[in-house]
GROMACS .gro file of C-alpha atoms in nm:
model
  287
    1UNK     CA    1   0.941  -2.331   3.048
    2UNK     CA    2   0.786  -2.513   2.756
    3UNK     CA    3   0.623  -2.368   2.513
    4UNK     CA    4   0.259  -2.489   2.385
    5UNK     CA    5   0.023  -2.362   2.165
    6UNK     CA    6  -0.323  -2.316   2.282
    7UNK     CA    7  -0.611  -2.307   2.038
    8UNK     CA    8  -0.858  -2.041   2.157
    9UNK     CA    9  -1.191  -2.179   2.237
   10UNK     CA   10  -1.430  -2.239   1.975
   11UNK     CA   11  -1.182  -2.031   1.669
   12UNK     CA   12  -0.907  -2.036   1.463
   13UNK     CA   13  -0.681  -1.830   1.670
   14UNK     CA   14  -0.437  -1.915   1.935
   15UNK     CA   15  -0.257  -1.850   2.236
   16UNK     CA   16   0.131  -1.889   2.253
   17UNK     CA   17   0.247  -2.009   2.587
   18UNK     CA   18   0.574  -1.965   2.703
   19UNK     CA   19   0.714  -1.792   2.410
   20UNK     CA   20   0.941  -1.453   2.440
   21UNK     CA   21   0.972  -1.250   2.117
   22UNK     CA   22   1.292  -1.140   2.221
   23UNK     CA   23   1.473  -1.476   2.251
   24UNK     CA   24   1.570  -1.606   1.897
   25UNK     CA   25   1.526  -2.020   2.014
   26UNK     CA   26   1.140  -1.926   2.061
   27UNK     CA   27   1.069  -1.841   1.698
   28UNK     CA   28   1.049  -2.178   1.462
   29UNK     CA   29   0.784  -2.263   1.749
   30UNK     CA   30   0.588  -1.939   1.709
   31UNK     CA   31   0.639  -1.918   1.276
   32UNK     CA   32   0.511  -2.295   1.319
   33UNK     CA   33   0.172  -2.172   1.526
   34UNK     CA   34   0.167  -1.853   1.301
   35UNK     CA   35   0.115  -2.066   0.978
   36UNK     CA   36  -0.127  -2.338   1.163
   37UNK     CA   37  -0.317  -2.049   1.353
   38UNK     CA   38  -0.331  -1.766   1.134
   39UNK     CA   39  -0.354  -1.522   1.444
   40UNK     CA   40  -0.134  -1.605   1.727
   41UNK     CA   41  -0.113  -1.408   2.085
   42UNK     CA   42   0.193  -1.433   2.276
   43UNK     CA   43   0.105  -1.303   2.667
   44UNK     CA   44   0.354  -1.067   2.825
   45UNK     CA   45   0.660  -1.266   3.018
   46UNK     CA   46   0.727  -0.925   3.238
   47UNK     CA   47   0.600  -0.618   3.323
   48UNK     CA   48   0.818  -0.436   3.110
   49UNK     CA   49   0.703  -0.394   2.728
   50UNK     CA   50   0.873  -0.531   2.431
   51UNK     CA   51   1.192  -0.306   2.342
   52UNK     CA   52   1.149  -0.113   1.972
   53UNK     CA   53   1.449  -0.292   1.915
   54UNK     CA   54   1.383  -0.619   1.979
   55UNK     CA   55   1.009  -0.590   1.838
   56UNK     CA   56   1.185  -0.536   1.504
   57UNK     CA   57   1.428  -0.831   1.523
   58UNK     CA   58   1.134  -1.053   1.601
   59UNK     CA   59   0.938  -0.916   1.299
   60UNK     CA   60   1.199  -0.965   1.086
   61UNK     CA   61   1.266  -1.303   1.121
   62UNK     CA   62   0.938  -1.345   0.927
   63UNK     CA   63   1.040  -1.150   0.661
   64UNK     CA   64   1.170  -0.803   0.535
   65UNK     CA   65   0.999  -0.528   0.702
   66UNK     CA   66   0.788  -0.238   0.554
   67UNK     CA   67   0.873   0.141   0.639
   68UNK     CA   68   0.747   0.460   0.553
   69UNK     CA   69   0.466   0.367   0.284
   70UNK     CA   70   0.203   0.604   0.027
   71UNK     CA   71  -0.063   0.546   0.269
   72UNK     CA   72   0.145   0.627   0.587
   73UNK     CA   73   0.181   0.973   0.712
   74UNK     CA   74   0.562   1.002   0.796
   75UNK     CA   75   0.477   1.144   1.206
   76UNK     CA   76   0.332   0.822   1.295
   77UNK     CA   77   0.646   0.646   1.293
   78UNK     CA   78   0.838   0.621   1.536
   79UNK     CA   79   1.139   0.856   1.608
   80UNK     CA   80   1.478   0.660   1.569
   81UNK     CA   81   1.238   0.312   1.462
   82UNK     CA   82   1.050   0.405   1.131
   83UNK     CA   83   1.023   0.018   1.063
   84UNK     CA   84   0.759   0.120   1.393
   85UNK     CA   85   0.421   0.267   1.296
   86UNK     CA   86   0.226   0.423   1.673
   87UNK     CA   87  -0.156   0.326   1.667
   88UNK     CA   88  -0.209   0.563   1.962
   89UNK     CA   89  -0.386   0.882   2.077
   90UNK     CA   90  -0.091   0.996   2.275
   91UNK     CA   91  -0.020   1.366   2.262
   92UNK     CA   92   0.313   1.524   2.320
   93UNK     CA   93   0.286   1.910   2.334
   94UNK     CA   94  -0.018   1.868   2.182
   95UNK     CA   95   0.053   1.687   1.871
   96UNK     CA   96  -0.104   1.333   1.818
   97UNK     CA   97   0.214   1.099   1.763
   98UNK     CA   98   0.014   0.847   1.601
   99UNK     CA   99  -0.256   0.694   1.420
  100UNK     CA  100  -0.559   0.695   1.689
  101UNK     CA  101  -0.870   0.590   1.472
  102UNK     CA  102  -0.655   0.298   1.230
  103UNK     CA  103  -0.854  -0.014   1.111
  104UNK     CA  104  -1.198   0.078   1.196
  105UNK     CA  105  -1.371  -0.121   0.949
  106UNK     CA  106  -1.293  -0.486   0.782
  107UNK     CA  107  -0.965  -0.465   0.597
  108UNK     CA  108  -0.634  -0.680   0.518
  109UNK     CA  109  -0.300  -0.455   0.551
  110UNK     CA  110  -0.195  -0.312   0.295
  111UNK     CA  111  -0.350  -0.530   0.054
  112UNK     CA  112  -0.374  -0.238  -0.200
  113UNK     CA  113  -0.046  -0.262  -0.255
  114UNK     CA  114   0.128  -0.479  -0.570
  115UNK     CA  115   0.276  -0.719  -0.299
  116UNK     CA  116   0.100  -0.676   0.027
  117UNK     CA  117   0.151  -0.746   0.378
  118UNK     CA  118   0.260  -1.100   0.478
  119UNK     CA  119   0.188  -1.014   0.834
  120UNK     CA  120   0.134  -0.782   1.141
  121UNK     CA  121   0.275  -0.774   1.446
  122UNK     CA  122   0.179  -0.543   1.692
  123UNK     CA  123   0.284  -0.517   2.074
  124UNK     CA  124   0.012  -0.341   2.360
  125UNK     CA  125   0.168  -0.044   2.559
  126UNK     CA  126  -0.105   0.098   2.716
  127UNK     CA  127  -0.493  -0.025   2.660
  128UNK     CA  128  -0.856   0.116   2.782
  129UNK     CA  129  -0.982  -0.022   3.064
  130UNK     CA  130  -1.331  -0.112   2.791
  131UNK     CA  131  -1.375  -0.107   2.440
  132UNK     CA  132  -1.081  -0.174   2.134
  133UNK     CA  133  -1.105  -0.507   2.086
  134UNK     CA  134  -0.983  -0.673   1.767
  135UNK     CA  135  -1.203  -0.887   1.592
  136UNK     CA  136  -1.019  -1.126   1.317
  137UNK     CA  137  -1.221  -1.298   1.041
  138UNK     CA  138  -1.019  -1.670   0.904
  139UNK     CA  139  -1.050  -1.641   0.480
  140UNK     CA  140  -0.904  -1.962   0.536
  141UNK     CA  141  -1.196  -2.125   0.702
  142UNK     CA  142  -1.437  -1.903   0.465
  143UNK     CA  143  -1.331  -2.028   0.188
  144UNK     CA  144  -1.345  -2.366   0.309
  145UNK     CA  145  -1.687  -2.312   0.351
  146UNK     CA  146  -1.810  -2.183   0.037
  147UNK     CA  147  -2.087  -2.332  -0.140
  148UNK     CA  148  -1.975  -2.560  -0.482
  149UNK     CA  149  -2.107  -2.295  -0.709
  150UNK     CA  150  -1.979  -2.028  -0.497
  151UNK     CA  151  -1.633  -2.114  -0.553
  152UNK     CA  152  -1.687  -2.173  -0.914
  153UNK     CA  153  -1.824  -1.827  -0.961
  154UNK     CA  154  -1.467  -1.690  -0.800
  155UNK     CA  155  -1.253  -1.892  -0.995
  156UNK     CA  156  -0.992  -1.745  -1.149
  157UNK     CA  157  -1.158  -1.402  -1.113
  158UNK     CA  158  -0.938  -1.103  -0.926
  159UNK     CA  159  -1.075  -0.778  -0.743
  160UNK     CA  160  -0.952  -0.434  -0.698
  161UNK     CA  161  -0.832  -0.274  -0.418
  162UNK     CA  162  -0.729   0.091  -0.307
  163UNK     CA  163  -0.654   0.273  -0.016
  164UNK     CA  164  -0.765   0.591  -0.141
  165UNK     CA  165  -1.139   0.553  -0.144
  166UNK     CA  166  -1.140   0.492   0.251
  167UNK     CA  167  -0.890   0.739   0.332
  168UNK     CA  168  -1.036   1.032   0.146
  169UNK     CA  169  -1.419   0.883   0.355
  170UNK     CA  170  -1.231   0.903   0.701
  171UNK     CA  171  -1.069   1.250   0.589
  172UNK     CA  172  -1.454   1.399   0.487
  173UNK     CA  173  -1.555   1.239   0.817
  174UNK     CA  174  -1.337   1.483   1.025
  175UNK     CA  175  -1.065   1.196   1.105
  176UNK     CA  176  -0.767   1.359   1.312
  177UNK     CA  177  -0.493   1.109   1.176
  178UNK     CA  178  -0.242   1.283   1.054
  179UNK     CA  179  -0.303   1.395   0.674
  180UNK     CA  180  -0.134   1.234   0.370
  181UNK     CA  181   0.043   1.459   0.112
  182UNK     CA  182  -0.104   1.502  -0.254
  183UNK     CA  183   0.199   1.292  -0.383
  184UNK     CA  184   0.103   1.015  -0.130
  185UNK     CA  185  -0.279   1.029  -0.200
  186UNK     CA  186  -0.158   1.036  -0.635
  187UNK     CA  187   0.037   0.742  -0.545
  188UNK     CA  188  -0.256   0.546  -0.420
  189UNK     CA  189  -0.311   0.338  -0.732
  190UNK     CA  190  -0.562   0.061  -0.749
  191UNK     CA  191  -0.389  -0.305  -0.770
  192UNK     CA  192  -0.558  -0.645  -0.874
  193UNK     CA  193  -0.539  -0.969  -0.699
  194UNK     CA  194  -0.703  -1.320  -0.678
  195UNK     CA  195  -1.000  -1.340  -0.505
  196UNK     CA  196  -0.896  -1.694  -0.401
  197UNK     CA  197  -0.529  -1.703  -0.337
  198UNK     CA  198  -0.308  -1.953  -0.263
  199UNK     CA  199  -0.110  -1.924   0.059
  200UNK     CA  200   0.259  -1.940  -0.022
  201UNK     CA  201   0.378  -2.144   0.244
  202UNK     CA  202   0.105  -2.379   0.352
  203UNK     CA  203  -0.017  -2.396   0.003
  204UNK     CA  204  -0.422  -2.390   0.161
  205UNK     CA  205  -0.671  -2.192  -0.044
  206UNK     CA  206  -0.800  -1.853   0.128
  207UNK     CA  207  -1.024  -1.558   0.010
  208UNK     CA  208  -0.784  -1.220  -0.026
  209UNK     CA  209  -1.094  -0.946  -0.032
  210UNK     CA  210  -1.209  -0.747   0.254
  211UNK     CA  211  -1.503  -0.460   0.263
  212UNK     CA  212  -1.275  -0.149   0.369
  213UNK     CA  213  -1.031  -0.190   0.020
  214UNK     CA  214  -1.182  -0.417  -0.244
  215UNK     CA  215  -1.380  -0.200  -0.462
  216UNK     CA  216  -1.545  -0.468  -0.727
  217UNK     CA  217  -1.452  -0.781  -0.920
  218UNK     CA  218  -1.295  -0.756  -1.228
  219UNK     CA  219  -1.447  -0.763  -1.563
  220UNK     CA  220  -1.839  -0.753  -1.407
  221UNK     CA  221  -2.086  -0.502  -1.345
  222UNK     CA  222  -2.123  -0.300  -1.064
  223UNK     CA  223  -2.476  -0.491  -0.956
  224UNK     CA  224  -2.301  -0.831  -0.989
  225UNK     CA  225  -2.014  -0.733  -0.839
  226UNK     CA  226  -2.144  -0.644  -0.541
  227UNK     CA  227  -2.364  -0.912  -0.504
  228UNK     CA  228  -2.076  -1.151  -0.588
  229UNK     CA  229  -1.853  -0.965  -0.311
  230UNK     CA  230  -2.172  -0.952  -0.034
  231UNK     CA  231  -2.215  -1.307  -0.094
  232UNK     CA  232  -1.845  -1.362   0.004
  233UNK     CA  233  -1.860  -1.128   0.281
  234UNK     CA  234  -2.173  -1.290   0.381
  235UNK     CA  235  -1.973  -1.637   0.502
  236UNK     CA  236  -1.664  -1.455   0.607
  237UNK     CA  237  -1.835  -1.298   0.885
  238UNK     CA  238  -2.019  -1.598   1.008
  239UNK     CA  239  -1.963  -1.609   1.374
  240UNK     CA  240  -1.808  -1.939   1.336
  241UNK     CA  241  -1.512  -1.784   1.139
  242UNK     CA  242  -1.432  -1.461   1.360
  243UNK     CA  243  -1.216  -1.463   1.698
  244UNK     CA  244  -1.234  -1.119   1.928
  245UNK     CA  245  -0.939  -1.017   2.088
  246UNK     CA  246  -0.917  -0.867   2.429
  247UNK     CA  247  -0.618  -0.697   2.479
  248UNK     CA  248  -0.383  -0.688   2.762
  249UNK     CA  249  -0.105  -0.501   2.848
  250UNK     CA  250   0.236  -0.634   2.681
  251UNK     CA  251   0.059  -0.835   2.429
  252UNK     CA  252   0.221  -0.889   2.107
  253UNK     CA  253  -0.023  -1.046   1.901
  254UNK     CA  254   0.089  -1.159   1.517
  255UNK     CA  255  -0.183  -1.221   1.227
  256UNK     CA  256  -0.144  -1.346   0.844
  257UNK     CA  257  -0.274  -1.090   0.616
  258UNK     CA  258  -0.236  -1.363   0.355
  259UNK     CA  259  -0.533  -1.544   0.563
  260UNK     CA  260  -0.724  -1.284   0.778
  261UNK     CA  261  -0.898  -0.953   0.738
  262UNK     CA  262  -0.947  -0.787   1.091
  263UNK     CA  263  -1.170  -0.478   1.266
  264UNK     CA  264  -1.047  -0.225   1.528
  265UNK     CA  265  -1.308  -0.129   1.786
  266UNK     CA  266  -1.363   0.216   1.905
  267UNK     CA  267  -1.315   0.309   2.257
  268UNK     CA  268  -1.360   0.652   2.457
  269UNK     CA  269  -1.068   0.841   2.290
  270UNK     CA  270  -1.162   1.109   2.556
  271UNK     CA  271  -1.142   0.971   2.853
  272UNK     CA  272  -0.896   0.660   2.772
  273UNK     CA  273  -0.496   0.625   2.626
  274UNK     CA  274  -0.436   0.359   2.389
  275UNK     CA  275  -0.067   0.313   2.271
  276UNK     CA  276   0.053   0.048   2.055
  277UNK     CA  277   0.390  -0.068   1.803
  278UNK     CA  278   0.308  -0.222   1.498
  279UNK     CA  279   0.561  -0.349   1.249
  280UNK     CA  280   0.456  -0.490   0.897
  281UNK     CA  281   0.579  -0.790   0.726
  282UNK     CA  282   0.672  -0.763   0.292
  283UNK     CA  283   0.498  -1.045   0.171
  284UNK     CA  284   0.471  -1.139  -0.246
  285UNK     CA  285   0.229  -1.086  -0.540
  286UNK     CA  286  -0.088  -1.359  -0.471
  287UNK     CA  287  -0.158  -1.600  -0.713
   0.00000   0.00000   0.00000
């Protein structure tokens, strides 16, 4: 079967058809839609999910893989697969094995740390019948659509960005994730970064700030800061520039951290299971 690429309707995003992450000829078509797209969805090819095994190969053909970080708890990987982090609100014996409430809020992956994410990839075990969408916002397309004098108040201009602020909110909230140790919360430094980045392989301009981790702009005051970064935030979130996903079972959607910022949706923890693999993607230092 031939593959094509299918832009969703009226966004950035887009559907891979006829792709299998498991079969090594697929991937120069899927890196190709992955740079073009941003946020690419590849639909199940059987009923049976994507081996651990093989979602690892396939996510490291982008790039060198990210394990056990500061801001992961060390139970929420998975057993035999820590390149495998379990966004799920399984129990076994009682124990959560996983991260049930992750990415609640606007956020890049780790883009706290000194080089963050290149990318995500994460495959759908099990889904609620309603609710945990994913919605993705395109920096890409944001930026693109900044005002003149909008742009020239970002220029050359970097924000900061921690993990720790959030995590210690959802912690003081009564999150169940798993808890971090004291050395990993010490090691949750704040790191710098462009506010308008270059993309290192398509060499486009995108924003790199999100609400959940940047904290201010660099070098202004907390006032103008955050009318700088609300003003930003203001045309990323434009309808125009977000895509919703609906999952499905044996997904295996990939996004560009370098380009998006994206939003988790509750569901009914209660009455509904929601299982999921996600590996992450080393990227570099923005400039």
């Amino acid at each position: 079967m031939a593959i094509e690429v299918r832009r969703v309707a009226g966004g950035f995003a887009a559907e891979v058809l006829g792709a299998d992450p498991a079969r090594d000829a697929d991937f120069p078509d899927i890196h190709r839609a992955f740079l073009d797209h941003g946020v690419i969805v590849i639909r199940a090819q059987a009923q049976t999910p994507l081996a651990p095994e093989a979602q690892i190969a396939f996510s490291g053909r982008f790039g060198p893989l990210m394990g056990r970080r500061p801001s992961t708890p060390d139970k929420v990987l998975m057993p035999g697969h820590p390149e495998i982090i379990l966004l799920s609100n399984r129990r076994v014996k009682g124990e959560k094995v996983g991260i049930s409430d992750a990415g609640r809020y606007w956020h890049s992956d780790l883009c706290f740390e000194e080089k963050p994410n290149l990318g995500t990839v994460v495959h759908a075990v099990e889904i609620p019948p309603e609710g945990g969408d994913t919605l993705f916002a395109d920096l890409e397309g944001a930026y693109a659509a900044l005002p003149d004098d909008l742009k020239a108040r970002i220029e050359g201009k970097r924000a900061a960005h921690t993990f720790r602020k959030h995590y210690l909110e959802v912690m003081a909230e009564g999150s169940d994730r798993p808890p971090l140790t004291p050395e990993q919360i010490d090691a949750l430094a704040e790191t710098y970064h462009p506010i308008a980045r270059t993309h290192p392989e398509t060499g486009r301009k995108t924003l790199f700030i999100n609400p959940g981790h940047t904290t201010h702009v660099e070098g202004l005051g907390a006032a103008e800061s955050r009318d700088l970064l609300d003003a930003l935030y203001a045309v990323c979130l434009a309808p125009e520039h977000i895509y919703r996903h609906k999952w499905r079972v044996g997904d295996t959607v990939v996004w560009d951290n370098r380009r998006v910022m994206h939003n988790a949706e509750p569901y009914d923890m209660a009455r509904y299971t929601r299982h999921m693999h996600r590996c992450s993607i080393h990227g570099d230092k923005p400039f």
